[in-house]
Amino acid sequence: EWDVAWTPAWTAEACVDGSRGISFTTLLKVSGIAIAGRVRLKFEADGSALAVSFLEAPAFRCDVACHVTLGQVPMPIQAELGRVVRDEAIRWLTEKMVAPNEYRVVLHAKKELSEDDLERAMEAARIGAERASIGARWPSTPTQNGKKGSG
């Protein structure tokens, strides 16, 4: 278990515009993301994935800037949109990453061994055994007078 404070230097921006009788535009920018809490990490036995889980709901904050217009009229809903973005981020964290839930990060895909893989492994083992046998026949440890001795 680890105490973690994570503040990525990420900014996400989106623009949605269109019309249905009247034009609309929504500009949204999320920045200043910060998450802090106690996490548990579990690796798969083969190292292929990592499961991350907060022990309880983490502290979360982000800055949300938005601008919405309907036609030519700016709409005063910036605070509401900011609240919705923050609430949805907290909901996602809770549903996906707060115990007993775990977020699984795949580190590398599991790969079945091919015949070529097995042949290369057997060849490497054969070469290693040969080198170990040769090394056992040659002196390798220094003696008192500076000459090599067996061992």
Tab-separated table of C-alpha atoms in Angstrom:
chain	number	residue	atom	x	y	z
A	1	GLU	CA	0.000	0.000	0.000
A	2	TRP	CA	1.260	3.440	-0.921
A	3	ASP	CA	0.256	7.035	-0.226
A	4	VAL	CA	0.136	8.678	-3.644
A	5	ALA	CA	-0.273	12.270	-4.826
A	6	TRP	CA	-0.453	12.521	-8.606
A	7	THR	CA	-0.604	15.803	-10.509
A	8	PRO	CA	-0.098	15.132	-14.215
A	9	ALA	CA	0.783	18.075	-16.419
A	10	TRP	CA	-2.122	17.255	-18.723
A	11	THR	CA	-4.655	19.559	-20.242
A	12	ALA	CA	-7.678	18.298	-22.128
A	13	GLU	CA	-9.550	20.602	-24.456
A	14	ALA	CA	-12.679	19.983	-26.480
A	15	CYS	CA	-14.839	22.012	-28.793
A	16	VAL	CA	-18.300	20.923	-29.843
A	17	ASP	CA	-20.301	23.021	-32.237
A	18	GLY	CA	-23.239	22.485	-34.520
A	19	SER	CA	-26.675	23.697	-35.290
A	20	ARG	CA	-30.278	22.634	-35.186
A	21	GLY	CA	-32.161	25.672	-36.270
A	22	ILE	CA	-29.751	27.753	-34.201
A	23	SER	CA	-26.002	27.342	-33.843
A	24	PHE	CA	-24.316	26.358	-30.612
A	25	THR	CA	-20.704	26.152	-29.471
A	26	THR	CA	-19.186	24.618	-26.358
A	27	LEU	CA	-15.511	25.085	-25.505
A	28	LEU	CA	-14.218	23.060	-22.573
A	29	LYS	CA	-10.750	22.933	-20.995
A	30	VAL	CA	-9.773	20.682	-18.071
A	31	SER	CA	-6.414	21.300	-16.376
A	32	GLY	CA	-4.805	21.295	-12.933
A	33	ILE	CA	-5.757	17.662	-12.320
A	34	ALA	CA	-4.695	16.323	-8.904
A	35	ILE	CA	-5.462	12.978	-7.255
A	36	ALA	CA	-4.277	11.899	-3.795
A	37	GLY	CA	-5.008	8.809	-1.748
A	38	ARG	CA	-3.787	5.443	-0.511
A	39	VAL	CA	-3.423	2.807	-3.216
A	40	ARG	CA	-2.821	-0.919	-3.321
A	41	LEU	CA	-0.811	-2.358	-6.218
A	42	LYS	CA	-0.930	-6.015	-7.274
A	43	PHE	CA	1.155	-7.484	-10.095
A	44	GLU	CA	0.023	-10.529	-12.053
A	45	ALA	CA	2.272	-13.516	-11.303
A	46	ASP	CA	3.769	-13.334	-14.808
A	47	GLY	CA	4.259	-9.547	-14.652
A	48	SER	CA	1.876	-8.971	-17.558
A	49	ALA	CA	-0.452	-6.585	-15.717
A	50	LEU	CA	-0.806	-4.363	-12.675
A	51	ALA	CA	-4.028	-3.876	-10.685
A	52	VAL	CA	-4.394	-0.452	-9.026
A	53	SER	CA	-7.004	0.233	-6.364
A	54	PHE	CA	-7.580	3.135	-3.965
A	55	LEU	CA	-8.431	1.901	-0.458
A	56	GLU	CA	-11.022	4.675	-0.170
A	57	ALA	CA	-12.238	7.487	-2.411
A	58	PRO	CA	-9.212	9.656	-3.277
A	59	ALA	CA	-9.111	13.421	-3.010
A	60	PHE	CA	-9.677	14.819	-6.497
A	61	ARG	CA	-9.590	18.270	-7.985
A	62	CYS	CA	-9.370	19.821	-11.401
A	63	ASP	CA	-9.848	23.223	-12.975
A	64	VAL	CA	-12.573	23.452	-15.586
A	65	ALA	CA	-12.930	26.398	-17.930
A	66	CYS	CA	-15.795	26.467	-20.396
A	67	HIS	CA	-17.660	28.797	-22.677
A	68	VAL	CA	-21.059	27.986	-24.145
A	69	THR	CA	-22.925	30.055	-26.715
A	70	LEU	CA	-26.327	29.511	-28.209
A	71	GLY	CA	-26.551	31.513	-31.391
A	72	GLN	CA	-24.710	34.696	-30.455
A	73	VAL	CA	-25.700	34.580	-26.768
A	74	PRO	CA	-23.200	33.352	-24.171
A	75	MET	CA	-24.882	30.970	-21.732
A	76	PRO	CA	-24.081	31.370	-18.014
A	77	ILE	CA	-23.654	27.654	-17.282
A	78	GLN	CA	-19.875	27.486	-16.753
A	79	ALA	CA	-20.159	26.607	-13.041
A	80	GLU	CA	-22.692	23.858	-13.770
A	81	LEU	CA	-20.546	22.297	-16.510
A	82	GLY	CA	-17.499	22.414	-14.251
A	83	ARG	CA	-19.465	20.631	-11.516
A	84	VAL	CA	-20.657	17.956	-13.961
A	85	VAL	CA	-17.101	17.299	-15.220
A	86	ARG	CA	-15.748	16.992	-11.655
A	87	ASP	CA	-18.655	14.808	-10.509
A	88	GLU	CA	-18.241	12.463	-13.490
A	89	ALA	CA	-14.488	12.153	-12.875
A	90	ILE	CA	-15.130	11.267	-9.223
A	91	ARG	CA	-17.867	8.789	-10.249
A	92	TRP	CA	-15.474	7.099	-12.719
A	93	LEU	CA	-12.697	6.889	-10.117
A	94	THR	CA	-15.099	5.389	-7.583
A	95	GLU	CA	-16.594	2.850	-9.998
A	96	LYS	CA	-13.284	1.808	-11.563
A	97	MET	CA	-10.554	2.331	-8.979
A	98	VAL	CA	-11.893	2.395	-5.398
A	99	ALA	CA	-11.779	-0.953	-3.545
A	100	PRO	CA	-13.120	-3.503	-4.095
A	101	ASN	CA	-12.808	-2.324	-7.725
A	102	GLU	CA	-9.407	-2.424	-9.426
A	103	TYR	CA	-8.107	-0.714	-12.545
A	104	ARG	CA	-6.031	-3.180	-14.541
A	105	VAL	CA	-3.070	-1.823	-16.496
A	106	VAL	CA	-1.671	-4.248	-19.085
A	107	LEU	CA	2.120	-3.986	-19.054
A	108	HIS	CA	2.740	-6.511	-21.813
A	109	ALA	CA	0.529	-9.021	-23.512
A	110	LYS	CA	0.932	-12.665	-22.621
A	111	LYS	CA	2.603	-14.553	-25.436
A	112	GLU	CA	2.497	-18.266	-26.043
A	113	LEU	CA	5.897	-19.856	-26.597
A	114	SER	CA	6.542	-20.918	-30.172
A	115	GLU	CA	8.690	-23.846	-31.304
A	116	ASP	CA	11.374	-21.293	-32.274
A	117	ASP	CA	11.297	-19.858	-28.737
A	118	LEU	CA	11.781	-23.331	-27.262
A	119	GLU	CA	14.604	-24.177	-29.684
A	120	ARG	CA	16.427	-20.917	-28.842
A	121	ALA	CA	16.021	-21.588	-25.114
A	122	MET	CA	17.370	-25.139	-25.468
A	123	GLU	CA	20.333	-23.886	-27.532
A	124	ALA	CA	21.081	-21.182	-24.935
A	125	ALA	CA	20.933	-23.819	-22.168
A	126	ARG	CA	23.286	-26.119	-24.148
A	127	ILE	CA	25.794	-23.277	-24.689
A	128	GLY	CA	25.596	-22.310	-21.007
A	129	ALA	CA	26.233	-25.905	-19.942
A	130	GLU	CA	29.240	-26.145	-22.288
A	131	ARG	CA	30.724	-22.916	-20.954
A	132	ALA	CA	30.192	-24.053	-17.368
A	133	SER	CA	31.960	-27.338	-18.175
A	134	ILE	CA	34.917	-25.552	-19.801
A	135	GLY	CA	35.133	-23.072	-16.931
A	136	ALA	CA	35.293	-25.901	-14.398
A	137	ARG	CA	38.417	-27.290	-16.132
A	138	TRP	CA	40.327	-23.988	-16.037
A	139	PRO	CA	41.813	-22.507	-12.863
A	140	SER	CA	39.871	-19.468	-11.780
A	141	THR	CA	40.833	-18.446	-8.235
A	142	PRO	CA	44.106	-16.656	-7.423
A	143	THR	CA	46.580	-18.371	-5.130
A	144	GLN	CA	48.940	-16.828	-2.630
A	145	ASN	CA	51.827	-16.398	-5.113
A	146	GLY	CA	49.651	-14.697	-7.720
A	147	LYS	CA	49.154	-17.778	-9.872
A	148	LYS	CA	45.685	-19.094	-10.495
A	149	GLY	CA	44.511	-22.171	-8.699
A	150	SER	CA	41.459	-24.380	-9.129
A	151	GLY	CA	38.196	-23.443	-7.619
